[in-house]
Amino acid sequence: MVDTIIRGGTVVTPTDTFDADVAIDGERIAAVGDGESMPEADHTIDATGSMVMPGVIDPHVHIDDMFSFDTYETATKAAALGGTTTYIDFAWQAWVGEMSPWDEPGTLREGIERKRAKAEEAVVDYGLHGAITREDRAVLEELEAVVDAGVPSIKLFTAYEFGLENGFMNRVFEALADLDAFAVLHSEDATICDDRTAQFQREGKGDPEWYPRSRPDYAEAIAADAAARMAMEAGCRYYGIHTSCRKSADVLARYRERYGEEMLRAETCTHYTTLDDSIFEELGNLPMIAPPIRKPDDIEAMFEHLEAGTLDVVSTDHCGYTKESKQVDDWWDSKFGANALQTNLPVFHDEAVIERGFSYPFLVRVLSRNPARIFGLPGKGTLDPGTDADIVVFDPNETYAITAEENASVADFSIYEGREVTGRVKQTFVRGELVADDGKIVAENGHGRFVERESTDWAF
Ligand code: URP
Ligand code: ZN
Ligand code: ZN
């Protein structure tokens, strides 16, 4: 006897699809197989006509801090409704919500404690990256404790007010290499982006179509080149976050060819695979994200590199902002970032599988298996018996229009508003518990857990 059987669906693994039932007992997958061989169950979910896939693992979201108005309650509900069963958020150096994190005197461990305390609001599981925002060498001394706390990846920014200079970043790469931890890189050359922004400000070019030109693709490629070179020289594993353009992906491909996938992995985000810069004419500042949404050829480059394997993962870079905070007169006064947790799977499925003919195993690799392996979540991202029963039941045929009216996030807009997509999330299970059912949250806050991650190698 088991708790639940998901019956009659098409199971998707990283390499295959086949018709099978999935049995869940407690928090784990008990069996995957023929209906005849399944044990009795207390509950049955009819998945006829649906795909049964591992839950999405989104390794790049911003919740309840300076890049988001979302709380853990609103964000994890958006995640559950969108088929995401685990996300990885950021722990800033002692971000307490009052001051800028780069002015704070605190530690990464305090940042981790602050976010760990959010579990009581969460309905899906979550992990954390550290984020270094100050060139204070004291942070190097605490990295070992941070890794031991289940946070083996650290985001380094080359841009924004808290971007790091190469000298300090180089030291961080060395320290991370010693701990067998890894760096997660936001790469944009700050001097180019800042100079162009200042020029556009002087010229009064505040209309949103000027925004992408303030952060050009070559600025992303230059910074990725410098950071990846330093990381490789230090023997530090490198994860290129939110890769947006051909020039930057080509740079990462070169390092990957030379140093191997054991040393370099990378992601793009759903918006860089689905939208081009004409969106700024349509939606003004709402799609303002850094790096910017780019040209149609860059979309093609994202798919070429996903197919070739330079890009391993598709994330959201979810930032829960309101329309009001984005719709300001000049783009430079707008917040950076957009919400996507709830729409990610349907939008990417529609673009990759329906429009471009990629397979369901590809979908599972870039949304679930690869992020689980890269980010040290061995019990997730798969439907293998014995692993966490984090499962999404997905109707691949239903067509509907995206609307922010359905958002669980505090964000009251969608950069995909009105977009017709095929594919809808029917049910989401997190560790065996049904958390979202047909567009409704059915779990209590607090079902979600902080997941201590391991530093696992990247040979897969
Ligand atoms: O515009 C963005 N991407 N906001 C979030 C911060 C970041 O750089 O990831
Ligand atoms: Zn970033
Ligand atoms: Zn981000």
CSV table of C-alpha atoms and ligand atoms in Angstrom, one decimal:
chain,number,residue,atom,x,y,z
A,1,MET,CA,0.0,0.0,0.0
A,2,VAL,CA,1.3,3.5,-1.0
A,3,ASP,CA,0.0,7.0,-0.5
A,4,THR,CA,-0.6,8.1,-4.1
A,5,ILE,CA,-0.4,6.7,-7.7
A,6,ILE,CA,-0.2,9.0,-10.6
A,7,ARG,CA,-1.9,6.8,-13.2
A,8,GLY,CA,-1.9,6.7,-17.0
A,9,GLY,CA,0.6,9.5,-17.9
A,10,THR,CA,3.7,9.6,-20.0
A,11,VAL,CA,6.7,9.6,-17.8
A,12,VAL,CA,9.6,11.8,-18.9
A,13,THR,CA,13.2,11.1,-17.9
A,14,PRO,CA,16.4,13.0,-19.2
A,15,THR,CA,16.7,10.4,-21.9
A,16,ASP,CA,13.3,8.9,-22.6
A,17,THR,CA,9.5,9.1,-22.5
A,18,PHE,CA,7.3,6.1,-21.8
A,19,ASP,CA,3.8,5.3,-20.5
A,20,ALA,CA,3.9,4.4,-16.9
A,21,ASP,CA,2.3,4.9,-13.5
A,22,VAL,CA,4.3,6.6,-10.7
A,23,ALA,CA,3.8,5.5,-7.1
A,24,ILE,CA,4.5,7.9,-4.2
A,25,ASP,CA,5.0,6.8,-0.6
A,26,GLY,CA,5.7,9.4,2.1
A,27,GLU,CA,8.1,11.9,0.6
A,28,ARG,CA,9.6,9.6,-2.0
A,29,ILE,CA,9.0,8.0,-5.3
A,30,ALA,CA,8.2,4.3,-4.5
A,31,ALA,CA,8.0,2.9,-8.0
A,32,VAL,CA,7.7,3.8,-11.7
A,33,GLY,CA,6.2,1.1,-13.9
A,34,ASP,CA,3.4,-0.7,-15.5
A,35,GLY,CA,-0.1,-0.2,-13.9
A,36,GLU,CA,-0.4,-4.0,-13.3
A,37,SER,CA,2.8,-4.0,-11.1
A,38,MET,CA,1.8,-1.0,-9.0
A,39,PRO,CA,0.8,-1.4,-5.3
A,40,GLU,CA,-2.6,-0.3,-3.9
A,41,ALA,CA,-2.8,3.4,-3.1
A,42,ASP,CA,-4.9,5.7,-0.9
A,43,HIS,CA,-5.2,8.3,-3.6
A,44,THR,CA,-5.1,8.1,-7.4
A,45,ILE,CA,-4.4,11.0,-9.8
A,46,ASP,CA,-5.6,10.5,-13.3
A,47,ALA,CA,-2.8,11.7,-15.6
A,48,THR,CA,-4.2,10.3,-18.9
A,49,GLY,CA,-3.0,12.5,-21.7
A,50,SER,CA,-0.5,14.3,-19.5
A,51,MET,CA,3.3,14.3,-19.2
A,52,VAL,CA,4.7,13.3,-15.7
A,53,MET,CA,8.0,15.0,-15.2
A,54,PRO,CA,10.4,15.9,-12.3
A,55,GLY,CA,9.5,19.3,-10.8
A,56,VAL,CA,11.4,22.2,-12.2
A,57,ILE,CA,14.5,23.3,-10.3
A,58,ASP,CA,15.1,27.0,-10.8
A,59,PRO,CA,18.6,27.9,-9.6
A,60,HIS,CA,18.2,31.7,-10.1
A,61,VAL,CA,15.5,33.7,-8.3
A,62,HIS,CA,15.4,36.8,-6.2
A,63,ILE,CA,12.9,36.7,-3.3
A,64,ASP,CA,12.3,39.0,-0.3
A,65,ASP,CA,15.3,41.3,-0.7
A,66,MET,CA,16.4,44.2,-2.8
A,67,PHE,CA,15.6,42.6,-6.1
A,68,SER,CA,12.1,41.6,-5.3
A,69,PHE,CA,8.9,42.6,-3.5
A,70,ASP,CA,7.9,39.0,-3.3
A,71,THR,CA,7.7,37.2,0.1
A,72,TYR,CA,8.5,33.5,0.5
A,73,GLU,CA,4.8,32.9,0.6
A,74,THR,CA,4.0,34.7,-2.7
A,75,ALA,CA,7.0,33.4,-4.5
A,76,THR,CA,6.8,29.8,-3.5
A,77,LYS,CA,3.1,29.8,-4.4
A,78,ALA,CA,3.9,31.2,-7.8
A,79,ALA,CA,6.6,28.5,-8.1
A,80,ALA,CA,4.1,25.7,-7.1
A,81,LEU,CA,1.5,26.9,-9.6
A,82,GLY,CA,4.2,27.0,-12.3
A,83,GLY,CA,5.5,23.5,-11.7
A,84,THR,CA,8.7,24.6,-9.9
A,85,THR,CA,9.4,22.4,-6.8
A,86,THR,CA,12.7,23.9,-5.7
A,87,TYR,CA,14.3,27.2,-6.3
A,88,ILE,CA,17.7,28.7,-5.3
A,89,ASP,CA,17.6,32.2,-3.9
A,90,PHE,CA,20.4,34.5,-2.7
A,91,ALA,CA,21.7,35.2,0.8
A,92,TRP,CA,23.3,38.6,0.8
A,93,GLN,CA,25.9,39.7,3.3
A,94,ALA,CA,23.7,40.5,6.2
A,95,TRP,CA,20.9,42.0,4.2
A,96,VAL,CA,18.3,43.2,6.7
A,97,GLY,CA,16.1,45.2,4.4
A,98,GLU,CA,16.9,48.7,5.6
A,99,MET,CA,20.2,49.6,4.2
A,100,SER,CA,21.9,48.8,0.9
A,101,PRO,CA,23.6,45.4,1.3
A,102,TRP,CA,26.9,46.9,0.1
A,103,ASP,CA,26.8,49.3,3.1
A,104,GLU,CA,26.0,46.6,5.7
A,105,PRO,CA,28.7,45.5,8.0
A,106,GLY,CA,27.3,41.9,8.3
A,107,THR,CA,28.2,38.4,7.2
A,108,LEU,CA,27.0,35.9,4.6
A,109,ARG,CA,26.1,33.5,7.5
A,110,GLU,CA,23.7,36.1,8.9
A,111,GLY,CA,22.2,36.4,5.4
A,112,ILE,CA,21.8,32.6,5.3
A,113,GLU,CA,20.1,32.6,8.7
A,114,ARG,CA,17.7,35.3,7.6
A,115,LYS,CA,16.6,33.3,4.6
A,116,ARG,CA,16.5,30.0,6.4
A,117,ALA,CA,13.9,31.5,8.7
A,118,LYS,CA,11.6,31.9,5.7
A,119,ALA,CA,10.8,28.2,5.5
A,120,GLU,CA,7.7,28.7,7.6
A,121,GLU,CA,6.2,30.7,4.7
A,122,ALA,CA,7.3,28.4,1.9
A,123,VAL,CA,5.3,25.7,0.1
A,124,VAL,CA,8.1,24.5,-2.2
A,125,ASP,CA,11.7,23.7,-1.2
A,126,TYR,CA,14.6,26.1,-1.6
A,127,GLY,CA,18.3,26.5,-1.4
A,128,LEU,CA,20.6,29.5,-1.3
A,129,HIS,CA,23.6,30.9,-3.0
A,130,GLY,CA,25.8,33.4,-1.1
A,131,ALA,CA,26.2,36.8,-2.8
A,132,ILE,CA,29.3,38.8,-2.1
A,133,THR,CA,28.6,42.5,-2.4
A,134,ARG,CA,31.6,44.1,-0.6
A,135,GLU,CA,35.4,43.9,-1.1
A,136,ASP,CA,36.0,43.0,2.5
A,137,ARG,CA,38.5,40.2,3.0
A,138,ALA,CA,36.7,39.0,6.1
A,139,VAL,CA,34.3,37.2,3.8
A,140,LEU,CA,37.1,34.9,2.7
A,141,GLU,CA,37.4,33.7,6.2
A,142,GLU,CA,33.8,32.7,6.5
A,143,LEU,CA,33.5,30.8,3.2
A,144,GLU,CA,34.3,27.4,4.7
A,145,ALA,CA,31.4,27.8,7.2
A,146,VAL,CA,29.1,29.0,4.4
A,147,VAL,CA,29.9,25.9,2.3
A,148,ASP,CA,29.4,23.7,5.4
A,149,ALA,CA,26.0,25.4,5.9
A,150,GLY,CA,24.8,23.9,2.6
A,151,VAL,CA,25.6,26.9,0.4
A,152,PRO,CA,28.5,25.8,-1.9
A,153,SER,CA,27.9,28.4,-4.6
A,154,ILE,CA,28.7,32.1,-4.4
A,155,LYS,CA,27.4,34.8,-6.8
A,156,LEU,CA,29.9,37.5,-7.8
A,157,PHE,CA,28.8,40.6,-9.7
A,158,THR,CA,30.9,42.5,-12.1
A,159,ALA,CA,28.3,45.2,-12.4
A,160,TYR,CA,25.9,47.3,-10.2
A,161,GLU,CA,26.9,49.5,-7.2
A,162,PHE,CA,28.3,46.3,-5.6
A,163,GLY,CA,30.2,44.9,-8.5
A,164,LEU,CA,33.7,43.5,-7.6
A,165,GLU,CA,37.0,44.5,-9.2
A,166,ASN,CA,39.1,41.8,-10.8
A,167,GLY,CA,41.7,41.8,-8.0
A,168,PHE,CA,39.2,40.9,-5.3
A,169,MET,CA,37.3,38.5,-7.5
A,170,ASN,CA,40.5,36.7,-8.2
A,171,ARG,CA,41.0,36.1,-4.5
A,172,VAL,CA,37.5,34.8,-4.1
A,173,PHE,CA,38.1,32.3,-7.0
A,174,GLU,CA,41.2,31.0,-5.2
A,175,ALA,CA,39.3,30.7,-1.9
A,176,LEU,CA,36.4,28.8,-3.6
A,177,ALA,CA,38.8,26.5,-5.4
A,178,ASP,CA,40.4,25.5,-2.1
A,179,LEU,CA,37.0,24.6,-0.7
A,180,ASP,CA,35.9,22.9,-3.9
A,181,ALA,CA,33.0,25.3,-4.0
A,182,PHE,CA,32.1,27.3,-7.1
A,183,ALA,CA,31.3,30.8,-8.4
A,184,VAL,CA,28.1,32.0,-10.0
A,185,LEU,CA,28.9,34.9,-12.3
A,186,HIS,CA,26.9,38.0,-13.3
A,187,SER,CA,29.2,39.2,-16.0
A,188,GLU,CA,28.7,42.7,-17.5
A,189,ASP,CA,31.6,45.2,-17.8
A,190,ALA,CA,30.6,47.9,-15.3
A,191,THR,CA,32.7,50.7,-16.8
A,192,ILE,CA,31.1,50.3,-20.2
A,193,CYS,CA,27.5,50.0,-18.8
A,194,ASP,CA,28.0,52.9,-16.4
A,195,ASP,CA,29.6,55.2,-19.1
A,196,ARG,CA,26.9,54.5,-21.6
A,197,THR,CA,24.2,55.0,-19.0
A,198,ALA,CA,25.7,58.4,-18.0
A,199,GLN,CA,25.9,59.4,-21.7
A,200,PHE,CA,22.2,58.5,-22.3
A,201,GLN,CA,21.3,60.5,-19.2
A,202,ARG,CA,23.2,63.5,-20.5
A,203,GLU,CA,21.4,63.2,-23.8
A,204,GLY,CA,18.0,62.7,-22.2
A,205,LYS,CA,17.5,59.2,-23.8
A,206,GLY,CA,15.2,57.9,-21.1
A,207,ASP,CA,12.8,56.0,-23.4
A,208,PRO,CA,13.0,52.3,-22.8
A,209,GLU,CA,14.2,51.4,-26.3
A,210,TRP,CA,17.6,53.0,-25.3
A,211,TYR,CA,18.0,50.7,-22.3
A,212,PRO,CA,19.4,47.6,-24.2
A,213,ARG,CA,22.0,49.9,-25.9
A,214,SER,CA,23.3,51.0,-22.4
A,215,ARG,CA,24.4,47.4,-21.6
A,216,PRO,CA,25.8,46.0,-24.9
A,217,ASP,CA,26.4,42.4,-25.7
A,218,TYR,CA,30.1,42.9,-26.0
A,219,ALA,CA,30.2,44.3,-22.4
A,220,GLU,CA,28.7,41.0,-21.2
A,221,ALA,CA,31.3,39.0,-23.3
A,222,ILE,CA,34.3,41.0,-22.1
A,223,ALA,CA,33.3,40.5,-18.5
A,224,ALA,CA,32.6,36.8,-19.0
A,225,ASP,CA,36.0,36.4,-20.7
A,226,ALA,CA,37.9,38.0,-17.8
A,227,ALA,CA,36.0,36.3,-15.1
A,228,ALA,CA,36.1,32.8,-16.7
A,229,ARG,CA,39.9,33.2,-17.3
A,230,MET,CA,40.5,34.1,-13.7
A,231,ALA,CA,38.4,31.3,-12.5
A,232,MET,CA,40.1,28.7,-14.7
A,233,GLU,CA,43.6,30.0,-13.7
A,234,ALA,CA,42.5,29.6,-10.0
A,235,GLY,CA,41.1,26.1,-10.7
A,236,CYS,CA,37.6,27.4,-9.6
A,237,ARG,CA,34.5,26.0,-11.1
A,238,TYR,CA,32.5,28.7,-12.9
A,239,TYR,CA,28.7,28.9,-13.5
A,240,GLY,CA,27.8,31.6,-16.0
A,241,ILE,CA,24.4,33.0,-14.8
A,242,HIS,CA,21.8,34.7,-17.1
A,243,THR,CA,23.8,34.3,-20.4
A,244,SER,CA,21.9,36.5,-22.8
A,245,CYS,CA,23.7,36.8,-26.1
A,246,ARG,CA,25.7,35.0,-28.8
A,247,LYS,CA,29.0,36.8,-28.0
A,248,SER,CA,29.0,35.8,-24.4
A,249,ALA,CA,27.9,32.2,-25.0
A,250,ASP,CA,30.7,31.9,-27.6
A,251,VAL,CA,33.2,33.0,-25.0
A,252,LEU,CA,31.9,30.4,-22.5
A,253,ALA,CA,32.0,27.7,-25.2
A,254,ARG,CA,35.7,28.4,-25.8
A,255,TYR,CA,36.6,28.0,-22.1
A,256,ARG,CA,34.4,24.9,-21.8
A,257,GLU,CA,36.1,23.3,-24.8
A,258,ARG,CA,39.5,24.0,-23.2
A,259,TYR,CA,38.8,23.2,-19.5
A,260,GLY,CA,35.9,20.8,-19.8
A,261,GLU,CA,32.3,20.7,-18.5
A,262,GLU,CA,33.7,19.7,-15.1
A,263,MET,CA,35.0,23.2,-14.7
A,264,LEU,CA,32.5,25.4,-16.6
A,265,ARG,CA,28.7,25.3,-16.8
A,266,ALA,CA,26.2,28.0,-17.7
A,267,GLU,CA,22.5,29.0,-18.0
A,268,THR,CA,20.3,31.3,-20.0
A,269,CYS,CA,16.9,32.5,-18.9
A,270,THR,CA,13.5,31.9,-20.4
A,271,HIS,CA,13.2,35.5,-21.5
A,272,TYR,CA,16.4,35.3,-23.6
A,273,THR,CA,15.0,32.3,-25.4
A,274,THR,CA,11.6,33.8,-26.1
A,275,LEU,CA,11.7,37.6,-26.4
A,276,ASP,CA,13.7,40.2,-28.4
A,277,ASP,CA,14.3,43.9,-27.9
A,278,SER,CA,11.1,44.9,-29.8
A,279,ILE,CA,9.4,44.1,-26.4
A,280,PHE,CA,10.6,47.5,-25.1
A,281,GLU,CA,8.4,49.3,-27.6
A,282,GLU,CA,5.5,47.2,-26.6
A,283,LEU,CA,5.8,47.1,-22.8
A,284,GLY,CA,8.1,50.1,-21.9
A,285,ASN,CA,10.2,49.5,-18.8
A,286,LEU,CA,8.4,46.3,-17.7
A,287,PRO,CA,10.9,43.9,-19.4
A,288,MET,CA,14.0,45.8,-18.1
A,289,ILE,CA,16.3,43.1,-17.0
A,290,ALA,CA,20.1,43.0,-16.7
A,291,PRO,CA,21.6,41.9,-19.0
A,292,PRO,CA,19.0,43.2,-21.4
A,293,ILE,CA,16.7,41.2,-23.7
A,294,ARG,CA,18.6,41.2,-27.0
A,295,LYS,CA,18.2,40.7,-30.8
A,296,PRO,CA,16.5,37.8,-32.6
A,297,ASP,CA,19.8,36.3,-33.5
A,298,ASP,CA,20.7,36.0,-29.8
A,299,ILE,CA,17.6,33.9,-29.3
A,300,GLU,CA,18.8,31.6,-32.0
A,301,ALA,CA,22.2,31.5,-30.3
A,302,MET,CA,20.6,30.5,-27.0
A,303,PHE,CA,19.0,27.5,-28.6
A,304,GLU,CA,22.2,26.6,-30.5
A,305,HIS,CA,24.2,26.6,-27.3
A,306,LEU,CA,21.5,24.7,-25.4
A,307,GLU,CA,21.5,22.1,-28.1
A,308,ALA,CA,25.3,22.0,-28.2
A,309,GLY,CA,25.5,21.8,-24.4
A,310,THR,CA,27.4,25.0,-23.7
A,311,LEU,CA,24.3,26.2,-21.9
A,312,ASP,CA,23.1,23.6,-19.4
A,313,VAL,CA,20.1,25.2,-17.7
A,314,VAL,CA,17.2,27.6,-18.3
A,315,SER,CA,16.3,29.6,-15.2
A,316,THR,CA,13.9,32.5,-14.6
A,317,ASP,CA,15.9,35.2,-12.7
A,318,HIS,CA,12.6,35.9,-11.1
A,319,CYS,CA,12.2,39.4,-9.5
A,320,GLY,CA,8.7,40.2,-8.1
A,321,TYR,CA,8.2,43.9,-8.8
A,322,THR,CA,5.0,45.8,-9.3
A,323,LYS,CA,4.1,47.8,-12.4
A,324,GLU,CA,4.3,51.0,-10.4
A,325,SER,CA,7.9,50.4,-9.5
A,326,LYS,CA,8.8,49.8,-13.1
A,327,GLN,CA,6.8,52.4,-15.0
A,328,VAL,CA,8.8,55.5,-14.3
A,329,ASP,CA,9.7,58.3,-16.7
A,330,ASP,CA,13.3,57.4,-17.5
A,331,TRP,CA,14.4,53.8,-17.7
A,332,TRP,CA,17.4,54.4,-15.4
A,333,ASP,CA,15.0,55.0,-12.5
A,334,SER,CA,13.2,51.7,-13.1
A,335,LYS,CA,13.9,48.5,-11.1
A,336,PHE,CA,15.8,45.7,-12.9
A,337,GLY,CA,14.1,42.4,-13.2
A,338,ALA,CA,10.8,40.7,-14.0
A,339,ASN,CA,8.6,37.9,-12.6
A,340,ALA,CA,8.5,34.5,-14.3
A,341,LEU,CA,8.2,31.7,-11.7
A,342,GLN,CA,4.6,30.9,-12.6
A,343,THR,CA,4.9,31.1,-16.3
A,344,ASN,CA,8.4,29.6,-16.9
A,345,LEU,CA,7.5,26.0,-17.7
A,346,PRO,CA,4.5,26.7,-20.0
A,347,VAL,CA,6.3,29.5,-21.8
A,348,PHE,CA,9.6,27.6,-22.3
A,349,HIS,CA,7.7,24.4,-23.2
A,350,ASP,CA,5.7,26.3,-25.8
A,351,GLU,CA,8.8,27.8,-27.4
A,352,ALA,CA,11.2,24.8,-27.2
A,353,VAL,CA,8.9,21.8,-27.6
A,354,ILE,CA,5.9,23.1,-29.5
A,355,GLU,CA,7.5,25.8,-31.7
A,356,ARG,CA,11.0,24.4,-32.2
A,357,GLY,CA,10.5,20.6,-31.9
A,358,PHE,CA,12.9,20.0,-28.9
A,359,SER,CA,12.1,16.8,-27.0
A,360,TYR,CA,10.6,16.3,-23.6
A,361,PRO,CA,13.8,14.8,-22.3
A,362,PHE,CA,15.6,18.0,-23.4
A,363,LEU,CA,13.1,19.9,-21.3
A,364,VAL,CA,13.7,17.8,-18.3
A,365,ARG,CA,17.5,18.0,-18.7
A,366,VAL,CA,17.6,21.8,-18.8
A,367,LEU,CA,14.9,22.5,-16.3
A,368,SER,CA,15.4,19.7,-13.8
A,369,ARG,CA,18.2,17.2,-14.1
A,370,ASN,CA,21.0,19.6,-15.0
A,371,PRO,CA,20.3,22.2,-12.3
A,372,ALA,CA,19.9,19.3,-9.7
A,373,ARG,CA,23.3,17.9,-10.7
A,374,ILE,CA,25.2,21.2,-11.0
A,375,PHE,CA,23.8,22.6,-7.7
A,376,GLY,CA,24.2,19.6,-5.6
A,377,LEU,CA,20.7,18.3,-5.2
A,378,PRO,CA,21.2,14.5,-5.8
A,379,GLY,CA,17.8,13.5,-4.5
A,380,LYS,CA,15.9,15.9,-6.8
A,381,GLY,CA,15.5,16.5,-10.6
A,382,THR,CA,14.7,12.8,-11.4
A,383,LEU,CA,11.8,10.4,-11.1
A,384,ASP,CA,14.1,7.5,-9.9
A,385,PRO,CA,12.6,5.4,-7.1
A,386,GLY,CA,13.9,6.5,-3.7
A,387,THR,CA,14.3,10.2,-4.7
A,388,ASP,CA,12.1,13.0,-3.6
A,389,ALA,CA,8.6,12.9,-5.0
A,390,ASP,CA,8.9,16.3,-6.6
A,391,ILE,CA,6.6,15.9,-9.6
A,392,VAL,CA,4.7,18.0,-12.1
A,393,VAL,CA,1.8,16.6,-14.1
A,394,PHE,CA,1.6,18.7,-17.3
A,395,ASP,CA,-1.1,18.8,-19.9
A,396,PRO,CA,0.9,19.3,-23.2
A,397,ASN,CA,-2.1,20.1,-25.3
A,398,GLU,CA,-4.1,22.8,-23.5
A,399,THR,CA,-3.7,26.3,-25.1
A,400,TYR,CA,-4.3,29.4,-23.1
A,401,ALA,CA,-3.2,33.1,-22.9
A,402,ILE,CA,-0.8,34.1,-20.2
A,403,THR,CA,-2.3,36.8,-17.9
A,404,ALA,CA,-0.9,38.5,-14.8
A,405,GLU,CA,-4.4,38.3,-13.3
A,406,GLU,CA,-3.5,34.7,-12.3
A,407,ASN,CA,-0.2,35.7,-10.6
A,408,ALA,CA,0.4,34.5,-7.1
A,409,SER,CA,3.5,36.8,-7.1
A,410,VAL,CA,3.0,40.3,-5.9
A,411,ALA,CA,4.0,41.3,-9.4
A,412,ASP,CA,0.9,42.7,-11.2
A,413,PHE,CA,2.3,42.3,-14.7
A,414,SER,CA,3.7,39.7,-17.0
A,415,ILE,CA,6.3,40.2,-19.8
A,416,TYR,CA,4.3,37.5,-21.5
A,417,GLU,CA,0.9,39.1,-21.1
A,418,GLY,CA,-1.5,37.9,-23.8
A,419,ARG,CA,1.0,35.3,-25.2
A,420,GLU,CA,-0.8,32.2,-26.3
A,421,VAL,CA,1.0,29.1,-25.0
A,422,THR,CA,0.3,25.4,-25.3
A,423,GLY,CA,0.9,23.4,-22.1
A,424,ARG,CA,-0.5,23.9,-18.6
A,425,VAL,CA,0.6,22.7,-15.2
A,426,LYS,CA,-2.1,20.5,-13.7
A,427,GLN,CA,-0.6,19.2,-10.5
A,428,THR,CA,2.6,19.9,-8.6
A,429,PHE,CA,3.9,17.6,-5.8
A,430,VAL,CA,6.7,18.6,-3.4
A,431,ARG,CA,8.2,15.6,-1.5
A,432,GLY,CA,5.0,13.6,-2.0
A,433,GLU,CA,2.5,16.3,-1.0
A,434,LEU,CA,0.2,17.8,-3.6
A,435,VAL,CA,0.9,21.6,-3.3
A,436,ALA,CA,-0.9,22.9,-6.4
A,437,ASP,CA,-4.0,21.4,-8.1
A,438,ASP,CA,-5.5,22.8,-11.2
A,439,GLY,CA,-4.4,26.4,-10.6
A,440,LYS,CA,-5.0,26.4,-6.8
A,441,ILE,CA,-2.6,26.1,-3.9
A,442,VAL,CA,-3.7,23.2,-1.7
A,443,ALA,CA,-0.7,23.0,0.7
A,444,GLU,CA,-0.1,24.8,4.0
A,445,ASN,CA,2.7,27.3,4.3
A,446,GLY,CA,5.6,25.6,5.9
A,447,HIS,CA,5.6,22.5,3.7
A,448,GLY,CA,8.6,23.9,1.9
A,449,ARG,CA,12.1,23.3,3.4
A,450,PHE,CA,15.5,24.8,3.2
A,451,VAL,CA,17.7,22.3,1.4
A,452,GLU,CA,21.3,22.0,2.4
A,453,ARG,CA,23.2,21.5,-0.8
A,454,GLU,CA,26.3,19.4,-1.4
A,455,SER,CA,29.3,20.4,-3.5
A,456,THR,CA,29.1,17.7,-6.1
A,457,ASP,CA,31.3,17.3,-9.1
A,458,TRP,CA,30.2,18.3,-12.5
A,459,ALA,CA,31.1,15.2,-14.4
A,460,PHE,CA,27.8,14.0,-15.7
B,1,URP,O1,17.7,42.5,-13.8
B,1,URP,C1,18.0,41.6,-13.1
B,1,URP,N1,18.6,40.5,-13.6
B,1,URP,N2,17.8,41.6,-11.8
B,1,URP,C2,18.2,40.7,-10.8
B,1,URP,C3,19.6,40.9,-10.4
B,1,URP,C4,20.6,40.0,-11.2
B,1,URP,O2,21.5,40.6,-11.7
B,1,URP,O3,20.4,38.8,-11.3
B,2,ZN,ZN,22.8,39.0,-12.1
B,3,ZN,ZN,19.3,37.5,-11.0
